[in-house]
mmCIF file of C-alpha atoms in Angstrom:
data_model
loop_
_atom_site.group_PDB
_atom_site.id
_atom_site.type_symbol
_atom_site.label_atom_id
_atom_site.label_comp_id
_atom_site.label_asym_id
_atom_site.label_seq_id
_atom_site.Cartn_x
_atom_site.Cartn_y
_atom_site.Cartn_z
ATOM 1 C CA MET A 190 -35.445 22.701 6.695
ATOM 2 C CA PRO A 191 -36.222 22.748 2.709
ATOM 3 C CA ARG A 192 -38.986 20.691 1.553
ATOM 4 C CA LEU A 193 -38.372 17.951 -0.476
ATOM 5 C CA ASP A 194 -39.735 17.859 -3.807
ATOM 6 C CA ASP A 195 -41.373 14.350 -4.505
ATOM 7 C CA GLY A 196 -40.284 14.028 -8.389
ATOM 8 C CA THR A 197 -44.164 15.088 -9.210
ATOM 9 C CA ASN A 198 -42.709 18.760 -10.613
ATOM 10 C CA GLY A 199 -40.312 18.239 -13.239
ATOM 11 C CA PHE A 200 -37.089 19.104 -13.342
ATOM 12 C CA ILE A 201 -37.636 23.007 -12.783
ATOM 13 C CA GLY A 202 -40.293 22.488 -10.267
ATOM 14 C CA HIS A 203 -38.012 20.117 -8.122
ATOM 15 C CA MET A 204 -35.336 22.947 -8.237
ATOM 16 C CA THR A 205 -37.705 25.522 -7.085
ATOM 17 C CA VAL A 206 -39.459 23.483 -4.174
ATOM 18 C CA SER A 207 -36.176 21.499 -3.084
ATOM 19 C CA GLY A 208 -33.897 25.437 -3.104
ATOM 20 C CA ILE A 209 -36.793 28.150 -2.503
ATOM 21 C CA PHE A 210 -39.531 26.423 -0.941
ATOM 22 C CA THR A 211 -39.216 25.797 3.613
ATOM 23 C CA HIS A 212 -42.059 24.075 5.699
ATOM 24 C CA HIS A 213 -40.284 26.183 8.229
ATOM 25 C CA GLN A 214 -41.864 25.629 12.088
ATOM 26 C CA LYS A 215 -39.975 27.452 14.843
ATOM 27 C CA ILE A 216 -39.671 24.788 17.414
ATOM 28 C CA LEU A 217 -37.349 24.053 20.283
ATOM 29 C CA ILE A 218 -37.602 21.148 22.344
ATOM 30 C CA VAL A 219 -35.550 20.467 25.805
ATOM 31 C CA ASP A 220 -35.685 18.302 28.732
ATOM 32 C CA ALA A 221 -36.046 19.293 32.237
ATOM 33 C CA PRO A 222 -36.005 18.554 35.363
ATOM 34 C CA ILE A 223 -39.984 17.825 37.077
ATOM 35 C CA PRO A 224 -39.973 20.383 40.414
ATOM 36 C CA GLY A 225 -39.944 17.658 43.736
ATOM 37 C CA ARG A 226 -39.012 14.490 41.266
ATOM 38 C CA ASP A 227 -35.646 13.234 40.539
ATOM 39 C CA ASP A 228 -36.542 9.823 39.235
ATOM 40 C CA LYS A 229 -37.724 11.121 35.817
ATOM 41 C CA ARG A 230 -37.664 14.376 33.363
ATOM 42 C CA ARG A 231 -40.369 16.021 31.367
ATOM 43 C CA ILE A 232 -40.271 17.625 28.324
ATOM 44 C CA LEU A 233 -40.745 20.879 27.540
ATOM 45 C CA SER A 234 -41.653 22.454 23.987
ATOM 46 C CA TYR A 235 -41.362 26.069 22.951
ATOM 47 C CA LEU A 236 -43.115 26.855 19.202
ATOM 48 C CA GLY A 237 -44.204 29.749 18.036
ATOM 49 C CA GLY A 238 -44.471 32.711 14.470
ATOM 50 C CA LEU A 239 -41.092 34.546 14.780
ATOM 51 C CA ASP A 240 -37.842 33.268 13.364
ATOM 52 C CA LEU A 241 -35.366 32.355 15.861
ATOM 53 C CA THR A 242 -32.918 34.381 14.573
ATOM 54 C CA SER A 243 -31.364 37.719 14.557
ATOM 55 C CA GLY A 244 -33.273 40.831 14.667
ATOM 56 C CA ARG A 245 -36.803 39.037 16.140
ATOM 57 C CA TRP A 246 -36.550 40.574 19.494
ATOM 58 C CA ASP A 247 -39.011 42.777 20.174
ATOM 59 C CA THR A 248 -41.439 44.054 22.840
ATOM 60 C CA PRO A 249 -45.138 45.404 22.956
ATOM 61 C CA SER A 250 -44.090 48.792 22.597
ATOM 62 C CA HIS A 251 -42.220 48.051 18.931
ATOM 63 C CA CYS A 252 -40.101 50.717 19.440
ATOM 64 C CA LEU A 253 -38.278 51.834 15.775
ATOM 65 C CA TRP A 254 -35.519 54.524 16.517
ATOM 66 C CA SER A 255 -34.930 54.494 19.886
ATOM 67 C CA THR A 256 -33.194 51.052 20.514
ATOM 68 C CA LEU A 257 -31.018 50.917 17.879
ATOM 69 C CA ARG A 258 -27.903 51.899 19.896
ATOM 70 C CA THR A 259 -29.167 49.742 22.952
ATOM 71 C CA PHE A 260 -31.317 46.998 22.932
ATOM 72 C CA HIS A 261 -31.133 46.069 19.125
ATOM 73 C CA LYS A 262 -27.604 47.629 18.471
ATOM 74 C CA ASN A 263 -26.584 44.132 17.345
ATOM 75 C CA ASP A 264 -29.810 43.086 16.399
ATOM 76 C CA PHE A 265 -30.951 44.680 13.569
ATOM 77 C CA HIS A 266 -33.491 43.296 10.829
ATOM 78 C CA GLN A 267 -34.942 45.089 8.092
ATOM 79 C CA ALA A 268 -37.012 43.551 4.957
ATOM 80 C CA CYS A 269 -39.379 45.972 4.300
ATOM 81 C CA LEU A 270 -37.258 48.807 3.594
ATOM 82 C CA VAL A 271 -33.809 49.996 1.881
ATOM 83 C CA THR A 272 -31.789 51.094 5.074
ATOM 84 C CA ASP A 273 -29.558 50.363 8.030
ATOM 85 C CA GLN A 274 -28.793 50.482 11.727
ATOM 86 C CA ARG A 275 -27.556 54.089 11.719
ATOM 87 C CA THR A 276 -30.604 55.374 10.475
ATOM 88 C CA GLY A 277 -33.562 52.821 10.495
ATOM 89 C CA PRO A 278 -35.928 52.236 11.350
ATOM 90 C CA ARG A 279 -36.216 48.698 12.521
ATOM 91 C CA GLU A 280 -38.876 45.943 11.938
ATOM 92 C CA PRO A 281 -41.062 45.229 13.967
ATOM 93 C CA TRP A 282 -42.460 42.157 15.039
ATOM 94 C CA HIS A 283 -45.732 41.307 16.630
ATOM 95 C CA ASP A 284 -46.484 37.295 16.920
ATOM 96 C CA VAL A 285 -47.058 34.443 19.388
ATOM 97 C CA HIS A 286 -44.908 32.030 21.359
ATOM 98 C CA CYS A 287 -45.826 29.327 24.163
ATOM 99 C CA CYS A 288 -44.287 26.777 26.244
ATOM 100 C CA LEU A 289 -45.545 23.188 26.437
ATOM 101 C CA GLU A 290 -45.463 20.558 28.493
ATOM 102 C CA GLY A 291 -47.261 17.034 28.939
ATOM 103 C CA ASP A 292 -49.245 15.728 25.828
ATOM 104 C CA ALA A 293 -48.932 18.976 23.402
ATOM 105 C CA ALA A 294 -44.973 18.829 24.487
ATOM 106 C CA TRP A 295 -45.317 15.646 23.596
ATOM 107 C CA ASP A 296 -46.890 16.219 20.288
ATOM 108 C CA VAL A 297 -44.144 18.823 19.317
ATOM 109 C CA LEU A 298 -41.857 16.533 19.738
ATOM 110 C CA GLN A 299 -43.513 13.900 17.688
ATOM 111 C CA ASN A 300 -43.525 16.382 14.418
ATOM 112 C CA PHE A 301 -39.822 17.272 14.948
ATOM 113 C CA GLN A 302 -39.397 12.973 14.659
ATOM 114 C CA ASP A 303 -41.451 12.549 11.656
ATOM 115 C CA ARG A 304 -39.596 15.405 9.744
ATOM 116 C CA CYS A 305 -35.907 14.209 10.757
ATOM 117 C CA LYS A 306 -37.210 10.351 9.234
ATOM 118 C CA CYS A 307 -38.660 11.857 6.400
ATOM 119 C CA GLN A 308 -35.776 14.450 5.511
ATOM 120 C CA GLY A 309 -33.192 13.481 7.590
ATOM 121 C CA GLY A 310 -31.471 10.656 5.074
ATOM 122 C CA LYS A 311 -30.720 6.843 5.714
ATOM 123 C CA ASN A 312 -28.096 7.125 8.215
ATOM 124 C CA LEU A 313 -29.982 9.607 10.577
ATOM 125 C CA SER A 314 -30.421 8.271 14.177
ATOM 126 C CA LEU A 315 -32.720 9.778 17.294
ATOM 127 C CA ALA A 316 -31.935 9.190 20.609
ATOM 128 C CA ALA A 317 -34.774 6.944 22.413
ATOM 129 C CA ILE A 318 -37.032 9.371 24.220
ATOM 130 C CA THR A 319 -39.540 6.947 25.916
ATOM 131 C CA GLU A 320 -41.904 7.518 29.217
ATOM 132 C CA GLN A 321 -39.732 5.449 30.921
ATOM 133 C CA ASP A 322 -37.267 8.233 31.573
ATOM 134 C CA PHE A 323 -39.664 10.991 31.105
ATOM 135 C CA ILE A 324 -42.891 12.042 32.616
ATOM 136 C CA ARG A 325 -45.647 12.452 29.621
ATOM 137 C CA ARG A 326 -48.828 12.699 31.776
ATOM 138 C CA VAL A 327 -48.934 16.095 33.732
ATOM 139 C CA ASP A 328 -50.576 17.282 37.159
ATOM 140 C CA GLU A 329 -52.538 19.966 35.569
ATOM 141 C CA GLN A 330 -53.760 21.381 38.861
ATOM 142 C CA ALA A 331 -49.665 21.640 39.925
ATOM 143 C CA VAL A 332 -48.786 22.837 36.336
ATOM 144 C CA LEU A 333 -51.281 26.062 36.755
ATOM 145 C CA GLN A 334 -50.309 26.584 40.440
ATOM 146 C CA ARG A 335 -47.172 27.227 39.073
ATOM 147 C CA ASP A 336 -48.091 29.408 36.118
ATOM 148 C CA PRO A 337 -51.800 30.781 36.942
ATOM 149 C CA ASP A 338 -51.288 32.296 33.512
ATOM 150 C CA GLY A 339 -51.364 28.946 31.706
ATOM 151 C CA TRP A 340 -53.560 27.705 29.397
ATOM 152 C CA ASN A 341 -54.922 24.022 28.063
ATOM 153 C CA ALA A 342 -53.671 23.793 24.888
ATOM 154 C CA GLN A 343 -54.070 21.221 21.725
ATOM 155 C CA ILE A 344 -51.276 21.068 18.853
ATOM 156 C CA PHE A 345 -52.273 20.843 15.200
ATOM 157 C CA ARG A 346 -50.443 21.370 11.973
ATOM 158 C CA SER A 347 -50.775 21.566 8.245
ATOM 159 C CA ILE A 348 -48.029 18.685 6.842
ATOM 160 C CA ASP A 349 -47.829 16.486 3.898
ATOM 161 C CA GLU A 350 -45.530 13.209 3.453
ATOM 162 C CA ARG A 351 -43.291 15.311 1.386
ATOM 163 C CA SER A 352 -41.902 16.933 4.710
ATOM 164 C CA ALA A 353 -43.547 14.224 7.203
ATOM 165 C CA ILE A 354 -43.359 10.111 7.694
ATOM 166 C CA PHE A 355 -46.955 9.477 9.492
ATOM 167 C CA GLU A 356 -47.020 7.201 12.325
ATOM 168 C CA ARG A 357 -50.690 5.403 11.988
ATOM 169 C CA GLY A 358 -53.542 6.672 13.304
ATOM 170 C CA HIS A 359 -53.799 10.008 12.109
ATOM 171 C CA ASN A 360 -56.482 11.295 10.641
ATOM 172 C CA LEU A 361 -55.392 12.177 7.379
ATOM 173 C CA ILE A 362 -56.406 13.332 3.695
ATOM 174 C CA THR A 363 -55.329 13.028 0.565
ATOM 175 C CA LYS A 364 -54.352 16.166 -2.015
ATOM 176 C CA LYS A 365 -53.244 15.715 -5.432
ATOM 177 C CA GLY A 366 -52.075 12.122 -4.540
ATOM 178 C CA ARG A 367 -50.369 12.778 -1.248
ATOM 179 C CA LEU A 368 -51.114 12.071 2.010
ATOM 180 C CA LEU A 369 -51.530 15.229 4.323
ATOM 181 C CA ASP A 370 -52.349 16.364 7.825
ATOM 182 C CA ALA A 371 -54.801 19.243 7.750
ATOM 183 C CA SER A 372 -55.801 19.291 11.365
ATOM 184 C CA VAL A 373 -55.297 23.083 11.566
ATOM 185 C CA GLN A 374 -58.000 24.022 8.934
ATOM 186 C CA ALA A 375 -60.115 21.331 10.484
ATOM 187 C CA ALA A 376 -59.674 22.896 14.060
ATOM 188 C CA TYR A 377 -60.756 26.452 12.370
ATOM 189 C CA VAL A 378 -63.540 25.067 10.811
ATOM 190 C CA HIS A 379 -64.594 23.474 14.154
ATOM 191 C CA HIS A 380 -64.199 26.658 15.877
ATOM 192 C CA ILE A 381 -65.940 28.585 13.336
ATOM 193 C CA ARG A 382 -68.975 26.763 13.512
ATOM 194 C CA ARG A 383 -69.163 26.538 17.388
ATOM 195 C CA ALA A 384 -68.624 30.437 17.745
ATOM 196 C CA THR A 385 -71.860 32.063 19.157
ATOM 197 C CA ARG A 386 -70.852 35.585 19.422
ATOM 198 C CA PHE A 387 -67.848 36.835 17.776
ATOM 199 C CA LEU A 388 -64.654 35.336 15.779
ATOM 200 C CA TYR A 389 -60.896 36.854 16.109
ATOM 201 C CA ILE A 390 -58.254 35.959 13.485
ATOM 202 C CA GLU A 391 -54.928 37.235 13.416
ATOM 203 C CA ASN A 392 -52.099 36.365 10.768
ATOM 204 C CA GLN A 393 -49.736 37.647 8.455
ATOM 205 C CA TYR A 394 -51.622 36.430 5.485
ATOM 206 C CA PHE A 395 -55.679 35.744 4.658
ATOM 207 C CA ILE A 396 -55.902 34.138 1.885
ATOM 208 C CA GLY A 397 -58.075 30.956 1.029
ATOM 209 C CA SER A 398 -61.491 29.661 -0.476
ATOM 210 C CA SER A 399 -59.618 30.716 -3.889
ATOM 211 C CA HIS A 400 -62.244 28.257 -6.028
ATOM 212 C CA ALA A 401 -64.923 30.820 -5.294
ATOM 213 C CA TRP A 402 -63.487 33.952 -6.286
ATOM 214 C CA PHE A 403 -64.873 35.965 -8.400
ATOM 215 C CA SER A 404 -62.085 36.946 -10.567
ATOM 216 C CA ASP A 405 -59.064 35.035 -11.279
ATOM 217 C CA PRO A 406 -60.113 31.795 -9.578
ATOM 218 C CA LEU A 407 -56.996 29.559 -8.063
ATOM 219 C CA LYS A 408 -56.674 26.123 -7.604
ATOM 220 C CA GLU A 409 -53.794 26.566 -5.015
ATOM 221 C CA CYS A 410 -55.257 27.845 -2.828
ATOM 222 C CA THR A 411 -58.793 26.023 -1.890
ATOM 223 C CA ASN A 412 -58.552 26.054 2.221
ATOM 224 C CA LEU A 413 -62.302 26.612 3.657
ATOM 225 C CA ILE A 414 -61.814 29.009 6.210
ATOM 226 C CA PRO A 415 -62.901 32.346 4.337
ATOM 227 C CA LEU A 416 -66.240 30.430 2.531
ATOM 228 C CA GLU A 417 -66.910 28.848 6.679
ATOM 229 C CA ILE A 418 -66.811 32.708 7.987
ATOM 230 C CA VAL A 419 -69.328 33.549 5.047
ATOM 231 C CA THR A 420 -71.449 30.349 6.049
ATOM 232 C CA LYS A 421 -71.562 31.714 9.933
ATOM 233 C CA VAL A 422 -71.929 35.820 8.924
ATOM 234 C CA VAL A 423 -74.985 35.048 6.962
ATOM 235 C CA ASN A 424 -76.549 32.120 8.987
ATOM 236 C CA MET A 425 -76.362 34.591 12.443
ATOM 237 C CA ILE A 426 -77.349 37.333 10.124
ATOM 238 C CA LYS A 427 -81.057 35.206 8.992
ATOM 239 C CA LEU A 428 -81.390 34.290 12.486
ATOM 240 C CA GLY A 429 -81.299 38.014 13.761
ATOM 241 C CA ARG A 430 -78.035 37.596 16.409
ATOM 242 C CA ASP A 431 -75.686 40.105 16.662
ATOM 243 C CA PHE A 432 -72.528 38.504 15.332
ATOM 244 C CA ARG A 433 -68.553 40.336 14.785
ATOM 245 C CA VAL A 434 -65.634 38.985 12.941
ATOM 246 C CA TYR A 435 -62.487 40.434 13.175
ATOM 247 C CA ILE A 436 -59.846 39.871 10.943
ATOM 248 C CA VAL A 437 -56.161 41.270 11.803
ATOM 249 C CA ILE A 438 -53.760 41.806 9.296
ATOM 250 C CA PRO A 439 -50.863 43.523 8.537
ATOM 251 C CA MET A 440 -50.657 46.426 6.009
ATOM 252 C CA PHE A 441 -48.211 44.230 4.116
ATOM 253 C CA PRO A 442 -46.551 41.147 4.751
ATOM 254 C CA GLU A 443 -43.094 41.234 5.351
ATOM 255 C CA GLY A 444 -40.832 42.340 2.030
ATOM 256 C CA ALA A 445 -40.351 45.134 -0.047
ATOM 257 C CA PRO A 446 -44.076 46.367 -0.804
ATOM 258 C CA GLU A 447 -43.456 47.024 -4.313
ATOM 259 C CA SER A 448 -41.839 43.484 -4.945
ATOM 260 C CA ASP A 449 -44.007 41.574 -7.135
ATOM 261 C CA ALA A 450 -44.147 38.591 -4.477
ATOM 262 C CA VAL A 451 -45.717 40.780 -1.840
ATOM 263 C CA GLN A 452 -48.018 42.751 -4.502
ATOM 264 C CA GLU A 453 -49.401 39.026 -5.450
ATOM 265 C CA ILE A 454 -50.471 38.331 -1.917
ATOM 266 C CA LEU A 455 -51.927 41.454 -1.468
ATOM 267 C CA TYR A 456 -54.013 40.875 -4.622
ATOM 268 C CA TRP A 457 -55.044 37.580 -3.733
ATOM 269 C CA GLN A 458 -55.929 38.736 0.184
ATOM 270 C CA TYR A 459 -58.383 41.329 -1.992
ATOM 271 C CA LEU A 460 -59.801 38.684 -4.024
ATOM 272 C CA THR A 461 -60.179 36.485 -0.577
ATOM 273 C CA VAL A 462 -62.542 39.488 1.467
ATOM 274 C CA GLU A 463 -63.900 40.584 -1.574
ATOM 275 C CA MET A 464 -65.409 37.505 -2.297
ATOM 276 C CA MET A 465 -66.520 37.114 0.905
ATOM 277 C CA TYR A 466 -68.398 41.058 1.239
ATOM 278 C CA ILE A 467 -69.899 40.086 -2.323
ATOM 279 C CA ARG A 468 -71.094 36.414 -1.197
ATOM 280 C CA ILE A 469 -72.835 38.036 1.934
ATOM 281 C CA GLY A 470 -74.229 40.365 0.345
ATOM 282 C CA ILE A 471 -76.113 37.845 -1.626
ATOM 283 C CA ASP A 472 -76.639 35.411 0.574
ATOM 284 C CA ARG A 473 -78.507 37.136 3.165
ATOM 285 C CA MET A 474 -80.904 38.481 0.815
#
């Protein structure tokens, strides 16, 4: 869904924001029967990191060539190299998707409604989905019996008022004069501070705390996560406790490695990690 400009970026900024940037959340929300009940139905929400489009189907083996004439015969995608389906390789994908029900599924539904109300136009009409027809609270024990690998889950997001209309009760902050739901960052910080043995973070990008970089500081990427990790590591060193941090990122994000956009991202990631190593070395003394 395109990101709407709020009129504060000028003509060029408006064309850039509305024509290039998207707030692409990959979600699918459906209604489903409740096992053993006919009077009501339930909401299921599917969400994750992979785009819901062609060329993304993959398995843990991440085959590059052997499936070009079978599973990926008509499902080829490669944005990192100049090649085609005849020669390969295909682009492998490693990400997480999940199916939610109960309060978490309804939170995803609320996010969809918030965005549609903001960006769908004045004539948009959403179907009424209420607890009169759909059950919200679920029997967790019954769910776990159906799916022993299931987890309890909580939904967080990062989105501002250019892309969503917020209902009352949200814990919002202000950034550049705009209301912002920054619950993703708040959750990261909360769990970093609570960790006792290790942190494991896996993402396509790792950029942040740019106001603390030792060169080329930026104002645009000031999230606190890298500095929170630094503070955690330094405190554990001073306490004499064994503590590990695992940050898994790809060699380069999706796109041609030599392109300006990818090189810029790699440079920012380098500045982020450089800052963390230097500050840990300085602060632990």
